[in-house]
Amino acid sequence: MQRFLKSPHVTGWLLASPVALVLAVFLILPMLMILVISFWTATEFSIVPAFSLENYEFLLGSPVTYRVFLNTFKYAVITWAVTLTLGFTIAYFLAFHVRSRTWQTVLFLLCTIPFLTSNIIRMISWIPFLGRNGIANSALMDWGLIDAPLEWLLFSDFAVILAFVHLYTLFMVVPIFNTMMRIDRSLLEAANDAGATGFQTLVNVIIPLTKPGIMIGTIFVVTLVMGDFITVRFMSGSQSANVGRLISNDISLLQYPSAAATAMVLLVTVLIVITALLRLVDIRKEL
């Protein structure tokens, strides 16, 4: 028995068993419960625990579902593009233009300061800034750039995406910065000695070596945006919707089976997106 327990294969399973148990209890089991409930039906006063495809038939047969999913993808793609641009630029500056490790640490911590407050507080703080009589409109009118307040600054897709970018840019900065700090500086010197311009070094050396960090940041941002609902609700003034809001509305109406079905469809969609992304880049190099 002692010889069996000392086997490397058995030792590995024993070491992994606590983590596996936690994942099974707090991740797999809840997901299985949501899956089971998604096949139940609900009436106005009760939930019927009987197998039925009614929720999925209604969900997949409604054109509203496809419009909401398309809107969700729109938010995810635009937010991803903006956060990638900002995140890569910030990470590049910190990694290659700030020489002192002390200043790198200080500037990086400055980027994390907004995370010391609640996401909701940071999101709501945009409302008085973007409002009809807010700071932005007042400043633009005082400068003579506009004659009337801009209505699209608040309670619009612009406001939703702005809030998403504010909330989730750091999730793009951190993995990209971490990957850039691992790049061997001798590779950059070799590219410079070979006569490569700064742009050529960026395109042919830095970006390829930063792909794992970009992919990790992409997964973070896309999954967070697709699952968010409170930002869309407040920043759009309830004039727009995403899948998260569908789930939230069903829960508020006590339609738990319908909410569970929508959640499972969203989960499958996100897993398909992540699987497609992981086929492009092997992020195990980063982990």
Short mmCIF file of N, CA, C and O in Angstrom, two decimals, residues 15-112:
data_model
loop_
_atom_site.label_atom_id
_atom_site.label_comp_id
_atom_site.label_asym_id
_atom_site.label_seq_id
_atom_site.Cartn_x
_atom_site.Cartn_y
_atom_site.Cartn_z
N LEU A 15 -2.62 15.04 -4.89
CA LEU A 15 -2.36 16.48 -4.76
C LEU A 15 -3.44 17.30 -5.46
O LEU A 15 -3.78 18.40 -5.02
N ALA A 16 -3.99 16.76 -6.55
CA ALA A 16 -5.00 17.49 -7.31
C ALA A 16 -6.41 17.30 -6.74
O ALA A 16 -7.32 18.06 -7.08
N SER A 17 -6.59 16.32 -5.88
CA SER A 17 -7.93 16.01 -5.39
C SER A 17 -8.60 17.14 -4.61
O SER A 17 -9.81 17.36 -4.78
N PRO A 18 -7.89 17.91 -3.75
CA PRO A 18 -8.59 19.02 -3.06
C PRO A 18 -9.14 20.06 -4.04
O PRO A 18 -10.28 20.52 -3.89
N VAL A 19 -8.33 20.42 -5.05
CA VAL A 19 -8.79 21.40 -6.04
C VAL A 19 -9.96 20.81 -6.84
O VAL A 19 -10.94 21.50 -7.13
N ALA A 20 -9.83 19.53 -7.20
CA ALA A 20 -10.89 18.88 -7.96
C ALA A 20 -12.19 18.84 -7.16
O ALA A 20 -13.29 19.04 -7.72
N LEU A 21 -12.08 18.61 -5.86
CA LEU A 21 -13.27 18.58 -5.00
C LEU A 21 -13.93 19.95 -4.93
O LEU A 21 -15.16 20.06 -5.03
N VAL A 22 -13.12 21.00 -4.78
CA VAL A 22 -13.67 22.36 -4.73
C VAL A 22 -14.37 22.70 -6.04
O VAL A 22 -15.47 23.26 -6.05
N LEU A 23 -13.74 22.38 -7.17
CA LEU A 23 -14.34 22.66 -8.47
C LEU A 23 -15.63 21.87 -8.66
O LEU A 23 -16.60 22.39 -9.23
N ALA A 24 -15.63 20.62 -8.20
CA ALA A 24 -16.82 19.80 -8.35
C ALA A 24 -18.00 20.35 -7.56
O ALA A 24 -19.13 20.39 -8.03
N VAL A 25 -17.72 20.80 -6.32
CA VAL A 25 -18.79 21.27 -5.44
C VAL A 25 -19.28 22.67 -5.82
O VAL A 25 -20.48 22.94 -5.82
N PHE A 26 -18.34 23.56 -6.15
CA PHE A 26 -18.71 24.96 -6.36
C PHE A 26 -18.82 25.37 -7.83
O PHE A 26 -19.22 26.49 -8.11
N LEU A 27 -18.46 24.50 -8.75
CA LEU A 27 -18.57 24.84 -10.16
C LEU A 27 -19.40 23.83 -10.93
O LEU A 27 -20.44 24.18 -11.52
N ILE A 28 -18.98 22.58 -10.92
CA ILE A 28 -19.66 21.57 -11.74
C ILE A 28 -21.06 21.29 -11.21
O ILE A 28 -22.03 21.25 -11.98
N LEU A 29 -21.20 21.08 -9.90
CA LEU A 29 -22.51 20.79 -9.32
C LEU A 29 -23.52 21.91 -9.56
O LEU A 29 -24.66 21.64 -9.98
N PRO A 30 -23.16 23.18 -9.31
CA PRO A 30 -24.13 24.26 -9.61
C PRO A 30 -24.51 24.31 -11.09
O PRO A 30 -25.68 24.57 -11.42
N MET A 31 -23.53 24.07 -11.98
CA MET A 31 -23.85 24.09 -13.41
C MET A 31 -24.81 22.96 -13.77
O MET A 31 -25.71 23.13 -14.60
N LEU A 32 -24.62 21.80 -13.16
CA LEU A 32 -25.54 20.68 -13.40
C LEU A 32 -26.94 21.01 -12.90
O LEU A 32 -27.94 20.65 -13.54
N MET A 33 -27.01 21.69 -11.76
CA MET A 33 -28.32 22.08 -11.22
C MET A 33 -29.01 23.07 -12.17
O MET A 33 -30.21 22.96 -12.42
N ILE A 34 -28.26 24.03 -12.70
CA ILE A 34 -28.84 24.98 -13.65
C ILE A 34 -29.31 24.26 -14.91
O ILE A 34 -30.38 24.56 -15.46
N LEU A 35 -28.51 23.30 -15.36
CA LEU A 35 -28.88 22.53 -16.55
C LEU A 35 -30.19 21.77 -16.32
O LEU A 35 -31.08 21.77 -17.18
N VAL A 36 -30.32 21.14 -15.16
CA VAL A 36 -31.55 20.38 -14.85
C VAL A 36 -32.75 21.32 -14.78
O VAL A 36 -33.81 21.04 -15.36
N ILE A 37 -32.59 22.45 -14.09
CA ILE A 37 -33.71 23.38 -13.93
C ILE A 37 -34.13 23.98 -15.27
O ILE A 37 -35.31 24.31 -15.47
N SER A 38 -33.17 24.09 -16.20
CA SER A 38 -33.51 24.68 -17.50
C SER A 38 -34.51 23.83 -18.28
O SER A 38 -35.15 24.33 -19.22
N PHE A 39 -34.66 22.55 -17.90
CA PHE A 39 -35.63 21.68 -18.58
C PHE A 39 -36.95 21.61 -17.83
O PHE A 39 -37.85 20.87 -18.23
N TRP A 40 -37.09 22.35 -16.73
CA TRP A 40 -38.36 22.41 -16.03
C TRP A 40 -39.25 23.48 -16.66
O TRP A 40 -38.81 24.24 -17.52
N THR A 41 -40.48 23.52 -16.23
CA THR A 41 -41.42 24.53 -16.69
C THR A 41 -41.91 25.35 -15.51
O THR A 41 -41.84 24.90 -14.36
N ALA A 42 -42.37 26.55 -15.81
CA ALA A 42 -42.86 27.43 -14.74
C ALA A 42 -44.22 28.00 -15.12
O ALA A 42 -44.45 28.37 -16.28
N THR A 43 -45.09 28.04 -14.15
CA THR A 43 -46.38 28.69 -14.33
C THR A 43 -46.34 30.02 -13.59
O THR A 43 -45.30 30.43 -13.08
N GLU A 44 -47.48 30.66 -13.52
CA GLU A 44 -47.52 31.96 -12.85
C GLU A 44 -47.26 31.84 -11.36
O GLU A 44 -46.78 32.78 -10.72
N PHE A 45 -47.57 30.67 -10.79
CA PHE A 45 -47.48 30.53 -9.34
C PHE A 45 -46.51 29.45 -8.88
O PHE A 45 -46.24 29.34 -7.69
N SER A 46 -46.01 28.63 -9.78
CA SER A 46 -45.17 27.52 -9.33
C SER A 46 -44.22 27.08 -10.44
O SER A 46 -44.35 27.47 -11.60
N ILE A 47 -43.24 26.25 -10.01
CA ILE A 47 -42.29 25.64 -10.94
C ILE A 47 -42.57 24.15 -10.98
O ILE A 47 -42.67 23.50 -9.93
N VAL A 48 -42.69 23.62 -12.18
CA VAL A 48 -43.02 22.20 -12.34
C VAL A 48 -41.75 21.44 -12.70
O VAL A 48 -41.19 21.63 -13.77
N PRO A 49 -41.27 20.56 -11.81
CA PRO A 49 -40.04 19.81 -12.08
C PRO A 49 -40.26 18.63 -13.01
O PRO A 49 -40.06 17.47 -12.64
N ALA A 50 -40.69 18.93 -14.22
CA ALA A 50 -40.92 17.88 -15.22
C ALA A 50 -40.14 18.22 -16.48
O ALA A 50 -40.06 19.38 -16.88
N PHE A 51 -39.56 17.20 -17.09
CA PHE A 51 -38.72 17.42 -18.27
C PHE A 51 -39.54 18.03 -19.42
O PHE A 51 -40.61 17.53 -19.78
N SER A 52 -39.01 19.11 -19.97
CA SER A 52 -39.68 19.78 -21.09
C SER A 52 -38.65 20.60 -21.87
O SER A 52 -37.71 21.15 -21.29
N LEU A 53 -38.84 20.67 -23.16
CA LEU A 53 -37.99 21.48 -24.04
C LEU A 53 -38.62 22.84 -24.33
O LEU A 53 -38.14 23.57 -25.20
N GLU A 54 -39.67 23.16 -23.60
CA GLU A 54 -40.43 24.38 -23.87
C GLU A 54 -39.56 25.64 -23.78
O GLU A 54 -39.66 26.54 -24.62
N ASN A 55 -38.70 25.70 -22.76
CA ASN A 55 -37.86 26.89 -22.58
C ASN A 55 -36.92 27.09 -23.76
O ASN A 55 -36.76 28.21 -24.27
N TYR A 56 -36.27 26.01 -24.20
CA TYR A 56 -35.33 26.10 -25.31
C TYR A 56 -36.05 26.36 -26.64
O TYR A 56 -35.54 27.09 -27.49
N GLU A 57 -37.23 25.78 -26.80
CA GLU A 57 -37.98 26.01 -28.02
C GLU A 57 -38.41 27.48 -28.14
O GLU A 57 -38.31 28.09 -29.20
N PHE A 58 -38.85 28.04 -27.02
CA PHE A 58 -39.26 29.44 -27.04
C PHE A 58 -38.05 30.34 -27.24
O PHE A 58 -38.09 31.31 -28.01
N LEU A 59 -36.94 30.01 -26.55
CA LEU A 59 -35.74 30.84 -26.62
C LEU A 59 -35.14 30.85 -28.02
O LEU A 59 -34.85 31.91 -28.59
N LEU A 60 -34.97 29.66 -28.60
CA LEU A 60 -34.33 29.56 -29.91
C LEU A 60 -35.28 29.88 -31.06
O LEU A 60 -34.83 30.08 -32.19
N GLY A 61 -36.57 29.92 -30.78
CA GLY A 61 -37.53 30.23 -31.82
C GLY A 61 -37.95 31.68 -31.86
O GLY A 61 -38.73 32.07 -32.74
N SER A 62 -37.45 32.48 -30.93
CA SER A 62 -37.83 33.88 -30.87
C SER A 62 -36.80 34.76 -31.57
O SER A 62 -35.60 34.66 -31.28
N PRO A 63 -37.22 35.64 -32.48
CA PRO A 63 -36.26 36.54 -33.13
C PRO A 63 -35.63 37.53 -32.16
O PRO A 63 -34.53 38.04 -32.41
N VAL A 64 -36.32 37.79 -31.04
CA VAL A 64 -35.77 38.69 -30.03
C VAL A 64 -34.46 38.13 -29.49
O VAL A 64 -33.49 38.87 -29.24
N THR A 65 -34.41 36.82 -29.30
CA THR A 65 -33.20 36.18 -28.78
C THR A 65 -32.00 36.46 -29.66
O THR A 65 -30.92 36.81 -29.18
N TYR A 66 -32.18 36.33 -30.96
CA TYR A 66 -31.06 36.53 -31.89
C TYR A 66 -30.64 37.99 -31.94
O TYR A 66 -29.44 38.29 -32.07
N ARG A 67 -31.60 38.91 -31.82
CA ARG A 67 -31.24 40.33 -31.79
C ARG A 67 -30.46 40.66 -30.53
O ARG A 67 -29.50 41.43 -30.57
N VAL A 68 -30.87 40.08 -29.40
CA VAL A 68 -30.19 40.34 -28.14
C VAL A 68 -28.78 39.74 -28.17
O VAL A 68 -27.81 40.37 -27.72
N PHE A 69 -28.64 38.53 -28.70
CA PHE A 69 -27.32 37.92 -28.79
C PHE A 69 -26.42 38.73 -29.73
O PHE A 69 -25.23 38.91 -29.46
N LEU A 70 -26.99 39.23 -30.82
CA LEU A 70 -26.21 40.06 -31.75
C LEU A 70 -25.76 41.34 -31.06
O LEU A 70 -24.62 41.79 -31.23
N ASN A 71 -26.64 41.93 -30.25
CA ASN A 71 -26.29 43.13 -29.50
C ASN A 71 -25.19 42.83 -28.49
O ASN A 71 -24.27 43.63 -28.29
N THR A 72 -25.27 41.65 -27.87
CA THR A 72 -24.24 41.25 -26.91
C THR A 72 -22.89 41.09 -27.59
O THR A 72 -21.86 41.55 -27.07
N PHE A 73 -22.88 40.45 -28.75
CA PHE A 73 -21.63 40.30 -29.50
C PHE A 73 -21.09 41.66 -29.95
O PHE A 73 -19.88 41.87 -29.99
N LYS A 74 -21.99 42.56 -30.30
CA LYS A 74 -21.56 43.90 -30.71
C LYS A 74 -20.82 44.59 -29.57
O LYS A 74 -19.72 45.14 -29.77
N TYR A 75 -21.39 44.55 -28.37
CA TYR A 75 -20.73 45.14 -27.22
C TYR A 75 -19.38 44.47 -26.96
O TYR A 75 -18.38 45.15 -26.67
N ALA A 76 -19.35 43.15 -27.05
CA ALA A 76 -18.12 42.41 -26.76
C ALA A 76 -17.01 42.74 -27.76
O ALA A 76 -15.86 42.97 -27.37
N VAL A 77 -17.35 42.79 -29.04
CA VAL A 77 -16.33 43.02 -30.08
C VAL A 77 -15.79 44.44 -29.99
O VAL A 77 -14.56 44.65 -30.04
N ILE A 78 -16.68 45.43 -29.87
CA ILE A 78 -16.21 46.82 -29.80
C ILE A 78 -15.39 47.06 -28.54
O ILE A 78 -14.32 47.69 -28.58
N THR A 79 -15.87 46.55 -27.41
CA THR A 79 -15.12 46.69 -26.16
C THR A 79 -13.78 46.01 -26.25
O THR A 79 -12.76 46.54 -25.79
N TRP A 80 -13.74 44.82 -26.85
CA TRP A 80 -12.48 44.10 -27.02
C TRP A 80 -11.50 44.92 -27.86
O TRP A 80 -10.32 45.03 -27.50
N ALA A 81 -11.96 45.49 -28.96
CA ALA A 81 -11.07 46.26 -29.84
C ALA A 81 -10.49 47.48 -29.11
O ALA A 81 -9.29 47.76 -29.21
N VAL A 82 -11.33 48.18 -28.38
CA VAL A 82 -10.86 49.39 -27.69
C VAL A 82 -9.94 49.03 -26.54
O VAL A 82 -8.87 49.64 -26.35
N THR A 83 -10.33 48.04 -25.72
CA THR A 83 -9.48 47.65 -24.59
C THR A 83 -8.15 47.06 -25.06
O THR A 83 -7.12 47.26 -24.42
N LEU A 84 -8.16 46.34 -26.19
CA LEU A 84 -6.91 45.80 -26.72
C LEU A 84 -5.97 46.93 -27.15
O LEU A 84 -4.77 46.90 -26.85
N THR A 85 -6.52 47.92 -27.82
CA THR A 85 -5.70 49.06 -28.25
C THR A 85 -5.13 49.80 -27.05
O THR A 85 -3.91 50.08 -26.99
N LEU A 86 -5.98 50.12 -26.08
CA LEU A 86 -5.51 50.83 -24.88
C LEU A 86 -4.58 49.96 -24.05
O LEU A 86 -3.53 50.41 -23.59
N GLY A 87 -4.98 48.69 -23.85
CA GLY A 87 -4.19 47.79 -23.01
C GLY A 87 -2.81 47.54 -23.58
O GLY A 87 -1.81 47.54 -22.85
N PHE A 88 -2.74 47.32 -24.88
CA PHE A 88 -1.44 47.06 -25.51
C PHE A 88 -0.56 48.31 -25.43
O PHE A 88 0.64 48.21 -25.14
N THR A 89 -1.15 49.47 -25.67
CA THR A 89 -0.38 50.72 -25.63
C THR A 89 0.16 50.98 -24.23
O THR A 89 1.35 51.31 -24.06
N ILE A 90 -0.68 50.82 -23.21
CA ILE A 90 -0.25 51.05 -21.83
C ILE A 90 0.82 50.04 -21.43
O ILE A 90 1.85 50.40 -20.84
N ALA A 91 0.59 48.77 -21.74
CA ALA A 91 1.55 47.73 -21.39
C ALA A 91 2.89 47.95 -22.11
O ALA A 91 3.96 47.76 -21.51
N TYR A 92 2.83 48.34 -23.37
CA TYR A 92 4.05 48.59 -24.15
C TYR A 92 4.85 49.74 -23.55
O TYR A 92 6.08 49.66 -23.42
N PHE A 93 4.14 50.79 -23.15
CA PHE A 93 4.82 51.93 -22.53
C PHE A 93 5.49 51.53 -21.22
O PHE A 93 6.65 51.86 -20.97
N LEU A 94 4.76 50.79 -20.38
CA LEU A 94 5.31 50.38 -19.09
C LEU A 94 6.48 49.42 -19.25
O LEU A 94 7.46 49.49 -18.51
N ALA A 95 6.39 48.52 -20.21
CA ALA A 95 7.40 47.46 -20.35
C ALA A 95 8.66 47.93 -21.05
O ALA A 95 9.77 47.50 -20.68
N PHE A 96 8.54 48.82 -22.04
CA PHE A 96 9.69 49.15 -22.88
C PHE A 96 10.16 50.60 -22.80
O PHE A 96 11.28 50.91 -23.21
N HIS A 97 9.32 51.49 -22.26
CA HIS A 97 9.72 52.90 -22.20
C HIS A 97 9.99 53.37 -20.78
O HIS A 97 10.62 54.41 -20.60
N VAL A 98 9.51 52.64 -19.80
CA VAL A 98 9.82 52.96 -18.40
C VAL A 98 10.95 52.04 -17.96
O VAL A 98 10.74 50.84 -17.77
N ARG A 99 12.12 52.58 -17.81
CA ARG A 99 13.31 51.76 -17.53
C ARG A 99 13.40 51.32 -16.08
O ARG A 99 13.84 50.22 -15.77
N SER A 100 12.97 52.19 -15.18
CA SER A 100 13.09 51.88 -13.75
C SER A 100 12.00 50.91 -13.30
O SER A 100 10.82 51.13 -13.57
N ARG A 101 12.41 49.84 -12.63
CA ARG A 101 11.43 48.89 -12.10
C ARG A 101 10.54 49.57 -11.06
O ARG A 101 9.35 49.23 -10.93
N THR A 102 11.12 50.50 -10.31
CA THR A 102 10.33 51.20 -9.30
C THR A 102 9.20 52.00 -9.94
O THR A 102 8.04 51.93 -9.52
N TRP A 103 9.52 52.74 -11.03
CA TRP A 103 8.50 53.52 -11.71
C TRP A 103 7.51 52.62 -12.43
O TRP A 103 6.32 52.96 -12.53
N GLN A 104 7.97 51.48 -12.92
CA GLN A 104 7.04 50.52 -13.52
C GLN A 104 6.01 50.08 -12.50
O GLN A 104 4.81 50.02 -12.79
N THR A 105 6.49 49.78 -11.30
CA THR A 105 5.58 49.34 -10.24
C THR A 105 4.62 50.44 -9.84
O THR A 105 3.41 50.21 -9.68
N VAL A 106 5.14 51.67 -9.70
CA VAL A 106 4.30 52.80 -9.29
C VAL A 106 3.22 53.08 -10.33
O VAL A 106 2.04 53.23 -10.00
N LEU A 107 3.62 53.13 -11.61
CA LEU A 107 2.65 53.42 -12.67
C LEU A 107 1.64 52.29 -12.83
O LEU A 107 0.46 52.53 -13.11
N PHE A 108 2.11 51.05 -12.64
CA PHE A 108 1.19 49.92 -12.74
C PHE A 108 0.17 49.96 -11.61
O PHE A 108 -1.02 49.69 -11.82
N LEU A 109 0.62 50.33 -10.41
CA LEU A 109 -0.31 50.44 -9.28
C LEU A 109 -1.31 51.57 -9.51
O LEU A 109 -2.47 51.47 -9.08
N LEU A 110 -0.89 52.63 -10.18
CA LEU A 110 -1.81 53.72 -10.49
C LEU A 110 -2.94 53.22 -11.38
O LEU A 110 -4.09 53.67 -11.25
N CYS A 111 -2.61 52.28 -12.27
CA CYS A 111 -3.64 51.71 -13.15
C CYS A 111 -4.66 50.89 -12.36
O CYS A 111 -5.81 50.73 -12.79
N THR A 112 -4.24 50.35 -11.22
CA THR A 112 -5.13 49.50 -10.43
C THR A 112 -5.94 50.27 -9.40
O THR A 112 -6.84 49.70 -8.79
#
